[in-house]
Amino acid sequence: MSQPDADQIFASLQQFLNERFDLDPAGLTREATLRSVGLDSMMVLDVMLDVEDRLGVKLDDMALPRDATLGDVANLISRNLEKS
Amino acid sequence: MTHRSSDVLITGIGILSPIGLSVAELEDSLLGNRSGIGLWQSDALSKPVPAGQIGIDFSGRFSKLELPYLDRCSQIAMLAADQAIEDAGFTGFAECGQRAGLFYGSVAGGVKTEHDWVKQFELDRTRSSRPFTIMASMLNAAPALISIRHKIQGPVVTNSSACSSSGVSIGEGFRAIRDGYLDMALVGGAEAALTPTFIALWGGLRALAEPCVDDVGRSCRPFSMDRSGLVISEGAVFLMLESRQHADRRSARRYGRISGYGIASDAFHIGSPDTAGQAAALRAALEDANLEATQIDYYNAHATATRGGDPVEAAAIRQTFAEHVSRLPVSSTKAIHGHLLGAASAIELAVCTLAVHAGFLPATAHLVEVDPECALKHVCQQPVLDGQVTHATSLSAGFGGTNVALIVSKEHDSLTKFPSSAEKTS
């Protein structure tokens, strides 16, 4: 099975954050910071754990820049999938 | 001699309990003797137990971003705190800086979250918890979340001394204001420990009441010949305390004044109460309030309806109040609200506050035949509606031997929130 591309990963992330935290998809842009949409570091960690479960992969690289954006999170997932 | 900079006024009350979701509902239940005790059942237990339940799922009151951190204990604590602050008509803790504090008591905190995690670990073989679990289960989760929500930046203190937990918190908050360290404090406690594992812990002690066959609402019978044990309840209660100067500056209405706090340890046995320690706490509170025993008009007892505990407290009352004991009205309102554990002192101080304010003597419901070992001037079955109460005291005694006595007194001021009974009838 081919790996999802960057757009598919971001769309999945948007959908997941909407379902999980009732966040408005309109505000979930690549440029939006985690802080601006109300996600703290522990919630992001929990999202990552769910991504691991859903995709059946282990995310070894969990490094995000300071004041990370949703685009950074999508890129992190892409990076890990490429390595797996 | 202690430096006393201020009277300490009660300017707001918030309550979520089996007998009321507001201070008005609490008063109605006390006046109407409405029991909040019903059967509580779990598939994991062999039989149902009587318990004081609120019976409402509050999770819809919080966003999905908040909920991962919120055990039910924190949910009800936050809502009761919101209510107390709103009742006090106060906004703006942030402007108080370190002059506002929060003093909180609980026995089990986020015990449901913790036990659910243990179940996942042991049965599901899950080896890593969700990131929030440790914060949702910790004892000081609720006060932390309340301080964040309301920007309370002074001392945020959690105390756990079993069934006197919130009593210590109220007392220490009272002292901090009276002695000039704070202008205001939110004080109280919360408990939401109706989980099979926690109930089974109490079952191991053989201290839980049997359900009353005729009416489960009558299962808790303090001081009664046929009492069979305590009834565990859930609930959260907070009081807003303010210095008189602070309350005057914002023309705050007030329910009453905390006038005395006594704390004493039994230093006797971890699970058995002792008359000497309880009497010492009561004497300390009277001394703190500069009151004679004869000046107390109502005593709200800790009395949990256990065979061993009630006579010990009755002896402490007789020892402390001496000849006044024949005139001192005593009741245990646990008969209708059960034992709120970490919030027990707080609800019982709220009861005393209403007794002082509205001028009535709450009853020990269902008390028909008094155990001779518990002989006192009991307010049996029905409240006394025309009681004049200037000073009321409440005692709480916790496992481990920490005893707390608090005294609430009438606030003689034109801003008094409720008229006295005499004023009502005039």
Coordinates of C-alpha atoms in Angstrom, one line a residue:
Chain A
M1 CA 0.0 0.0 0.0
S2 CA 1.4 3.4 -1.0
Q3 CA 2.1 5.9 1.8
P4 CA -0.2 8.9 2.1
D5 CA 1.1 12.1 0.6
A6 CA 1.5 15.4 2.6
D7 CA -1.9 16.7 1.7
Q8 CA -3.6 13.5 2.7
I9 CA -1.8 13.5 6.0
F10 CA -2.8 17.1 6.7
A11 CA -6.4 16.4 5.8
S12 CA -6.4 13.4 8.1
L13 CA -4.9 15.6 10.9
Q14 CA -7.6 18.2 10.4
Q15 CA -10.4 15.7 10.5
F16 CA -8.9 14.0 13.6
L17 CA -8.6 17.3 15.5
N18 CA -12.1 18.2 14.6
E19 CA -13.5 14.9 15.8
R20 CA -11.4 14.7 18.9
F21 CA -11.5 18.2 20.2
D22 CA -14.4 19.9 18.4
L23 CA -12.0 22.3 16.7
D24 CA -13.4 24.3 13.8
P25 CA -11.8 22.9 10.6
A26 CA -11.7 26.4 9.1
G27 CA -9.2 27.4 11.7
L28 CA -7.0 24.4 11.3
T29 CA -4.6 25.7 8.7
R30 CA -1.0 24.7 8.1
E31 CA 0.1 28.0 9.5
A32 CA -2.0 27.9 12.6
T33 CA 0.1 27.4 15.7
L34 CA -0.8 24.6 18.2
R35 CA -1.1 27.2 20.9
S36 CA -3.5 29.3 18.8
V37 CA -6.0 26.5 18.3
G38 CA -5.8 25.5 22.0
L39 CA -3.6 22.4 21.9
D40 CA -0.9 22.1 24.5
S41 CA 2.2 19.8 24.4
M42 CA 0.4 16.9 26.1
M43 CA -2.5 17.0 23.7
V44 CA -0.1 17.0 20.8
L45 CA 1.7 14.0 22.4
D46 CA -1.7 12.2 22.7
V47 CA -2.5 13.0 19.1
M48 CA 0.9 11.4 18.1
L49 CA 0.1 8.3 20.1
D50 CA -3.2 8.0 18.3
V51 CA -1.5 8.4 15.0
E52 CA 0.8 5.6 15.9
D53 CA -2.2 3.4 16.7
R54 CA -4.1 4.3 13.6
L55 CA -1.2 3.9 11.2
G56 CA 0.5 1.0 13.1
V57 CA 3.8 2.8 13.1
K58 CA 6.2 4.0 15.8
L59 CA 7.0 7.7 15.6
D60 CA 10.6 7.8 16.6
D61 CA 11.2 11.4 15.7
M62 CA 8.9 13.5 17.9
A63 CA 10.9 16.8 17.6
L64 CA 8.8 19.9 16.9
P65 CA 10.1 23.5 16.7
R66 CA 9.2 26.0 19.3
D67 CA 5.6 27.4 18.8
A68 CA 5.0 24.7 16.2
T69 CA 2.3 24.9 13.6
L70 CA -0.1 22.2 12.4
G71 CA 2.0 22.1 9.3
D72 CA 5.0 21.2 11.4
V73 CA 3.0 18.3 13.0
A74 CA 2.0 17.0 9.5
N75 CA 5.6 17.2 8.4
L76 CA 6.7 15.3 11.5
I77 CA 4.3 12.5 10.6
S78 CA 5.5 12.5 7.0
R79 CA 9.1 12.3 8.1
N80 CA 8.5 9.3 10.3
L81 CA 6.4 7.5 7.6
E82 CA 9.3 8.0 5.1
K83 CA 11.7 6.4 7.6
S84 CA 9.4 3.5 8.4
Chain B
M1 CA -0.7 37.0 71.1
T2 CA -1.7 36.5 67.5
H3 CA -1.9 39.6 65.3
R4 CA -5.5 39.9 64.1
S5 CA -5.9 42.3 61.2
S6 CA -9.4 41.5 60.1
D7 CA -12.7 39.8 60.6
V8 CA -13.2 37.1 58.0
L9 CA -16.5 37.2 56.2
I10 CA -18.3 34.5 54.1
T11 CA -19.4 36.3 51.0
G12 CA -20.2 33.4 48.6
I13 CA -21.1 29.7 48.7
G14 CA -21.0 27.2 45.9
I15 CA -22.3 23.7 46.2
L16 CA -22.9 20.6 44.2
S17 CA -24.2 17.9 46.6
P18 CA -26.7 15.1 46.9
I19 CA -29.1 17.5 48.6
G20 CA -28.7 20.5 46.4
L21 CA -27.0 22.1 43.5
S22 CA -27.1 25.6 45.0
V23 CA -27.1 27.2 48.4
A24 CA -30.9 27.8 48.0
E25 CA -31.5 24.1 47.2
L26 CA -29.3 23.1 50.2
E27 CA -31.4 25.3 52.5
D28 CA -34.7 23.8 51.0
S29 CA -33.4 20.3 51.6
L30 CA -32.4 21.0 55.2
L31 CA -35.8 22.7 55.9
G32 CA -37.7 19.8 54.2
N33 CA -35.5 17.0 55.5
R34 CA -35.0 15.8 51.9
S35 CA -32.5 12.9 51.7
G36 CA -30.1 12.7 48.8
I37 CA -29.2 9.1 49.6
G38 CA -30.1 6.3 47.1
L39 CA -28.9 2.9 46.1
W40 CA -25.6 2.8 44.2
Q41 CA -24.7 -0.3 42.2
S42 CA -21.7 -1.6 40.3
D43 CA -21.4 -4.8 38.3
A44 CA -18.1 -5.3 40.1
L45 CA -19.6 -5.4 43.5
S46 CA -21.8 -8.2 45.0
K47 CA -24.5 -5.9 46.3
P48 CA -25.7 -2.4 46.0
V49 CA -24.8 0.1 48.7
P50 CA -26.5 3.3 49.9
A51 CA -24.7 6.4 48.6
G52 CA -25.2 10.1 48.3
Q53 CA -25.2 10.8 44.6
I54 CA -25.6 14.0 42.5
G55 CA -26.8 11.9 39.6
I56 CA -25.8 14.3 36.8
D57 CA -23.1 13.9 34.2
F58 CA -21.3 17.2 34.1
S59 CA -18.9 16.4 31.3
G60 CA -21.1 18.4 28.8
R61 CA -20.2 21.6 30.7
F62 CA -16.6 21.4 29.6
S63 CA -14.9 21.5 26.2
K64 CA -13.2 18.5 24.6
L65 CA -9.9 20.4 25.1
E66 CA -10.5 20.5 28.8
L67 CA -12.0 17.1 29.5
P68 CA -8.9 15.0 29.2
Y69 CA -7.6 16.7 32.3
L70 CA -10.8 16.4 34.3
D71 CA -11.7 13.6 36.6
R72 CA -15.2 13.9 37.8
C73 CA -13.8 15.2 41.1
S74 CA -12.2 18.2 39.3
Q75 CA -15.4 18.8 37.2
I76 CA -17.6 19.2 40.3
A77 CA -14.9 21.2 42.1
M78 CA -14.6 23.6 39.3
L79 CA -18.3 24.1 38.9
A80 CA -18.8 24.6 42.7
A81 CA -15.9 27.1 42.7
D82 CA -17.5 29.0 39.8
Q83 CA -20.8 29.1 41.7
A84 CA -19.2 30.4 44.9
I85 CA -17.3 33.1 43.0
E86 CA -20.5 34.1 41.1
D87 CA -22.5 34.0 44.3
A88 CA -20.0 36.4 45.9
G89 CA -20.5 38.7 42.9
F90 CA -16.7 38.8 42.4
T91 CA -14.6 39.0 39.3
G92 CA -11.0 39.9 39.1
F93 CA -8.8 37.6 41.1
A94 CA -6.0 38.5 38.7
E95 CA -6.0 42.0 40.1
C96 CA -5.4 40.6 43.6
G97 CA -2.1 39.2 42.7
Q98 CA -0.7 37.1 45.6
R99 CA -3.3 38.5 48.0
A100 CA -5.9 35.9 46.9
G101 CA -5.6 32.2 47.7
L102 CA -7.2 28.8 47.3
F103 CA -7.3 26.2 50.1
Y104 CA -8.7 22.8 49.1
G105 CA -9.3 19.5 50.7
S106 CA -9.9 16.0 49.2
V107 CA -9.3 12.4 50.3
A108 CA -9.1 10.6 47.0
G109 CA -8.9 13.3 44.3
G110 CA -8.9 11.8 40.8
V111 CA -9.3 8.3 42.1
K112 CA -11.6 7.1 39.3
T113 CA -9.1 8.1 36.7
E114 CA -6.3 6.4 38.6
H115 CA -8.2 3.2 39.1
D116 CA -9.3 3.1 35.5
W117 CA -5.6 3.4 34.5
V118 CA -4.6 0.6 36.9
K119 CA -7.3 -1.6 35.3
Q120 CA -5.9 -0.9 31.8
F121 CA -2.4 -1.7 33.1
E122 CA -3.3 -4.9 34.8
L123 CA -6.1 -6.3 32.6
D124 CA -5.5 -4.8 29.2
R125 CA -1.7 -4.9 29.5
T126 CA -1.4 -1.3 28.4
R127 CA 2.1 -0.2 29.2
S128 CA 1.9 3.5 28.6
S129 CA -0.9 5.8 29.9
R130 CA -2.4 8.7 28.0
P131 CA -0.3 11.9 28.7
F132 CA -3.0 13.5 30.7
T133 CA -3.7 10.6 33.1
I134 CA -1.2 11.6 35.7
M135 CA -2.4 15.1 35.9
A136 CA -6.1 14.1 35.9
S137 CA -5.6 11.8 38.8
M138 CA -3.4 13.8 41.1
L139 CA -4.8 15.1 44.3
N140 CA -4.2 18.8 43.6
A141 CA -5.6 18.7 40.0
A142 CA -8.9 20.4 41.0
P143 CA -7.3 23.4 42.8
A144 CA -4.7 23.8 40.0
L145 CA -7.4 23.9 37.4
I146 CA -9.5 26.4 39.4
S147 CA -6.5 28.7 40.0
I148 CA -5.8 28.6 36.2
R149 CA -9.4 29.4 35.3
H150 CA -9.8 32.2 37.8
K151 CA -6.2 33.5 37.9
I152 CA -5.7 32.9 41.6
Q153 CA -2.0 33.7 42.0
G154 CA -1.4 33.5 45.8
P155 CA -1.1 30.3 47.8
V156 CA -3.0 27.3 46.2
V157 CA -2.8 24.7 48.9
T158 CA -4.1 21.1 48.9
N159 CA -4.7 19.4 52.2
S160 CA -5.5 15.8 52.8
S161 CA -6.3 14.7 56.3
A162 CA -9.1 12.2 55.6
C163 CA -12.5 13.4 56.7
S164 CA -11.3 16.7 58.1
S165 CA -9.5 17.7 54.8
S166 CA -11.7 20.6 53.9
G167 CA -11.9 21.7 57.5
V168 CA -8.2 22.2 57.6
S169 CA -8.4 24.0 54.3
I170 CA -11.1 26.3 55.5
G171 CA -9.3 27.0 58.8
E172 CA -6.0 27.7 57.2
G173 CA -7.6 30.0 54.6
F174 CA -9.4 31.8 57.5
R175 CA -6.2 32.3 59.4
A176 CA -4.3 33.6 56.3
I177 CA -6.9 36.3 55.9
R178 CA -7.4 37.1 59.6
D179 CA -3.6 37.3 60.1
G180 CA -3.2 39.7 57.2
Y181 CA -1.5 37.5 54.6
L182 CA -4.4 37.5 52.2
D183 CA -7.5 39.6 51.3
M184 CA -9.6 36.8 50.1
A185 CA -9.6 33.0 49.7
L186 CA -11.7 30.4 48.1
V187 CA -11.9 27.5 50.6
G188 CA -13.5 24.1 50.5
G189 CA -13.2 20.6 49.1
A190 CA -14.4 18.0 46.7
E191 CA -14.9 14.2 46.5
A192 CA -16.1 12.0 43.6
A193 CA -15.0 8.5 44.8
L194 CA -18.1 6.4 43.9
T195 CA -16.0 3.8 42.2
P196 CA -16.2 0.0 43.0
T197 CA -12.6 -0.2 44.1
F198 CA -13.0 2.7 46.5
I199 CA -16.3 1.5 47.9
A200 CA -14.8 -1.9 48.4
L201 CA -12.0 -0.3 50.4
W202 CA -14.6 1.0 52.8
G203 CA -16.4 -2.3 52.7
G204 CA -13.2 -3.9 53.9
L205 CA -13.4 -1.8 57.0
R206 CA -17.0 -3.1 57.6
A207 CA -18.0 0.5 58.2
L208 CA -20.6 1.0 55.5
A209 CA -24.3 1.3 56.3
E210 CA -26.7 -1.4 55.1
P211 CA -29.5 -0.1 52.9
C212 CA -32.6 0.7 54.8
V213 CA -35.2 -1.8 53.6
D214 CA -38.2 0.5 53.9
D215 CA -36.6 3.6 52.5
V216 CA -33.0 3.7 51.3
G217 CA -33.0 7.5 52.0
R218 CA -33.0 6.6 55.7
S219 CA -29.9 4.4 55.6
C220 CA -27.7 6.9 57.4
R221 CA -28.8 7.2 61.1
P222 CA -26.3 9.1 63.2
F223 CA -26.7 8.8 67.0
S224 CA -29.5 6.2 66.5
M225 CA -29.8 2.9 68.4
D226 CA -30.1 1.2 65.1
R227 CA -27.4 2.9 63.1
S228 CA -25.5 0.6 60.9
G229 CA -22.6 2.6 59.5
L230 CA -21.7 5.5 57.2
V231 CA -22.9 6.4 53.8
I232 CA -20.3 7.6 51.2
S233 CA -21.3 10.6 49.1
E234 CA -19.9 12.7 46.4
G235 CA -20.0 16.5 46.2
A236 CA -18.0 19.7 46.1
V237 CA -18.5 22.8 48.3
F238 CA -16.6 26.1 48.3
L239 CA -16.9 29.2 50.4
M240 CA -15.6 32.6 49.4
L241 CA -13.9 34.2 52.4
E242 CA -12.9 37.9 52.5
S243 CA -11.4 40.3 54.9
R244 CA -14.0 42.8 56.2
Q245 CA -12.1 45.6 54.6
H246 CA -12.1 43.9 51.2
A247 CA -15.8 43.0 51.4
D248 CA -16.6 46.5 52.5
R249 CA -14.7 48.1 49.7
R250 CA -16.8 46.3 47.1
S251 CA -20.0 46.4 49.2
A252 CA -20.2 42.7 49.2
R253 CA -23.2 40.9 50.7
R254 CA -22.2 38.4 53.4
Y255 CA -23.6 35.3 54.9
G256 CA -21.7 35.4 58.2
R257 CA -18.3 35.5 59.8
I258 CA -15.9 32.7 60.6
S259 CA -15.0 33.4 64.1
G260 CA -12.9 30.4 65.3
Y261 CA -10.7 27.6 64.1
G262 CA -9.3 24.8 66.3
I263 CA -7.2 21.9 65.1
A264 CA -5.8 19.1 67.3
S265 CA -4.4 15.7 66.7
D266 CA -5.4 12.6 68.6
A267 CA -1.9 11.1 68.5
F268 CA -3.7 7.9 69.5
H269 CA -4.7 5.5 66.7
I270 CA -4.8 5.7 62.9
G271 CA -8.3 4.4 62.6
S272 CA -10.0 5.0 65.9
P273 CA -11.1 8.4 67.1
D274 CA -10.3 9.8 70.5
T275 CA -12.5 12.0 72.7
A276 CA -9.5 14.0 74.1
G277 CA -8.3 15.1 70.6
Q278 CA -11.8 16.1 69.5
A279 CA -12.4 18.0 72.7
A280 CA -9.1 19.8 72.3
A281 CA -10.0 21.0 68.8
L282 CA -13.4 22.3 70.1
R283 CA -11.7 24.1 73.0
A284 CA -9.1 25.6 70.7
A285 CA -11.9 26.9 68.4
L286 CA -13.8 28.5 71.3
E287 CA -10.6 30.1 72.5
D288 CA -9.8 31.3 69.0
A289 CA -13.2 32.9 68.7
N290 CA -13.0 34.4 72.2
L291 CA -16.3 32.6 73.0
E292 CA -17.5 30.8 76.1
A293 CA -19.0 27.3 75.5
T294 CA -22.3 28.6 76.7
Q295 CA -22.5 31.0 73.8
I296 CA -22.7 28.3 71.1
D297 CA -26.3 28.0 69.9
Y298 CA -26.0 25.1 67.5
Y299 CA -23.5 22.2 67.0
N300 CA -23.3 20.3 63.7
A301 CA -21.7 17.0 64.6
H302 CA -19.2 14.9 62.6
A303 CA -21.3 11.8 63.6
T304 CA -21.0 9.5 60.7
A305 CA -23.4 6.8 62.1
T306 CA -20.7 4.2 63.0
R307 CA -21.1 2.2 66.2
G308 CA -17.7 3.3 67.5
G309 CA -17.4 6.9 66.3
D310 CA -20.6 8.6 67.4
P311 CA -20.2 7.9 71.2
V312 CA -16.7 9.2 71.1
E313 CA -17.9 12.5 69.7
A314 CA -20.8 12.6 72.1
A315 CA -18.3 12.3 75.0
A316 CA -16.2 15.1 73.5
I317 CA -19.3 17.3 73.3
R318 CA -20.2 16.6 76.9
Q319 CA -16.6 17.2 78.0
T320 CA -16.3 20.5 76.2
F321 CA -19.7 22.0 76.8
A322 CA -20.1 20.7 80.4
E323 CA -23.4 21.9 81.9
H324 CA -24.3 23.8 78.7
V325 CA -24.7 20.4 77.0
S326 CA -28.3 20.1 78.2
R327 CA -29.1 23.3 76.3
L328 CA -26.9 22.9 73.2
P329 CA -28.9 21.7 70.2
V330 CA -26.9 19.1 68.3
S331 CA -27.6 17.4 65.0
S332 CA -25.8 15.5 62.3
T333 CA -27.0 16.4 58.8
K334 CA -25.1 13.4 57.4
A335 CA -28.5 11.7 57.8
I336 CA -29.6 13.3 54.6
H337 CA -26.4 14.2 52.7
G338 CA -24.2 11.3 53.8
H339 CA -20.4 11.6 54.2
L340 CA -18.8 13.8 51.6
L341 CA -15.3 12.8 52.9
G342 CA -13.0 15.5 51.6
A343 CA -15.9 17.9 51.2
A344 CA -17.6 16.9 54.5
S345 CA -16.3 19.8 56.6
A346 CA -17.2 22.3 53.9
I347 CA -20.8 21.2 53.5
E348 CA -21.3 21.1 57.2
L349 CA -19.9 24.6 57.6
A350 CA -22.2 25.7 54.9
V351 CA -25.1 24.1 56.9
C352 CA -23.9 26.0 60.0
T353 CA -23.7 29.2 58.0
L354 CA -27.3 28.8 56.8
A355 CA -28.4 28.0 60.4
V356 CA -26.9 31.3 61.5
H357 CA -28.2 33.3 58.6
A358 CA -31.7 32.0 58.2
G359 CA -32.2 31.2 61.9
F360 CA -33.1 27.6 62.1
L361 CA -31.7 24.4 63.7
P362 CA -31.1 21.6 61.1
A363 CA -32.2 18.2 62.3
T364 CA -30.8 14.7 62.5
A365 CA -33.3 13.2 60.2
H366 CA -34.7 9.7 61.0
L367 CA -33.4 9.9 64.6
V368 CA -36.2 8.2 66.6
E369 CA -34.5 6.2 69.3
V370 CA -31.2 7.8 70.6
D371 CA -28.4 5.5 71.6
P372 CA -28.0 6.2 75.4
E373 CA -24.2 6.4 74.8
C374 CA -24.9 9.4 72.5
A375 CA -27.3 11.2 74.9
L376 CA -27.3 14.9 74.0
K377 CA -29.9 17.6 73.3
H378 CA -30.6 16.3 69.8
V379 CA -32.6 18.1 67.2
C380 CA -34.5 14.9 66.2
Q381 CA -36.3 14.3 62.9
Q382 CA -37.5 17.8 62.1
P383 CA -35.6 21.1 62.0
V384 CA -36.6 23.8 64.4
L385 CA -37.6 26.7 62.3
D386 CA -37.6 29.6 64.7
G387 CA -34.2 29.0 66.2
Q388 CA -32.0 32.1 66.9
V389 CA -28.5 31.1 66.1
T390 CA -25.7 33.6 66.7
H391 CA -22.8 31.2 66.9
A392 CA -22.7 27.7 65.4
T393 CA -19.9 25.2 65.4
S394 CA -19.0 22.2 63.3
L395 CA -16.5 19.4 64.2
S396 CA -14.8 17.1 61.7
A397 CA -12.6 14.1 62.7
G398 CA -10.5 12.3 60.2
F399 CA -8.8 8.9 60.1
G400 CA -5.3 9.5 61.3
G401 CA -6.6 11.7 64.1
T402 CA -6.7 15.2 62.7
N403 CA -9.7 17.0 64.3
V404 CA -11.0 20.4 63.2
A405 CA -13.6 22.6 64.8
L406 CA -14.9 25.7 63.0
I407 CA -17.2 28.4 64.4
V408 CA -19.4 30.6 62.2
S409 CA -21.1 33.6 63.7
K410 CA -23.8 36.1 62.7
E411 CA -22.5 39.0 60.7
H412 CA -24.0 42.1 62.4
D413 CA -24.1 44.4 59.4
S414 CA -26.7 46.2 57.4
L415 CA -25.4 44.3 54.3
T416 CA -26.3 40.9 55.7
K417 CA -27.5 38.7 52.9
F418 CA -30.5 37.1 54.6
P419 CA -32.7 38.6 57.3
S420 CA -32.8 36.9 60.6
S421 CA -36.0 35.0 61.6
A422 CA -37.1 37.9 63.8
E423 CA -36.8 40.2 60.9
K424 CA -38.7 37.8 58.6
T425 CA -41.6 37.7 60.9
S426 CA -41.7 41.4 61.7

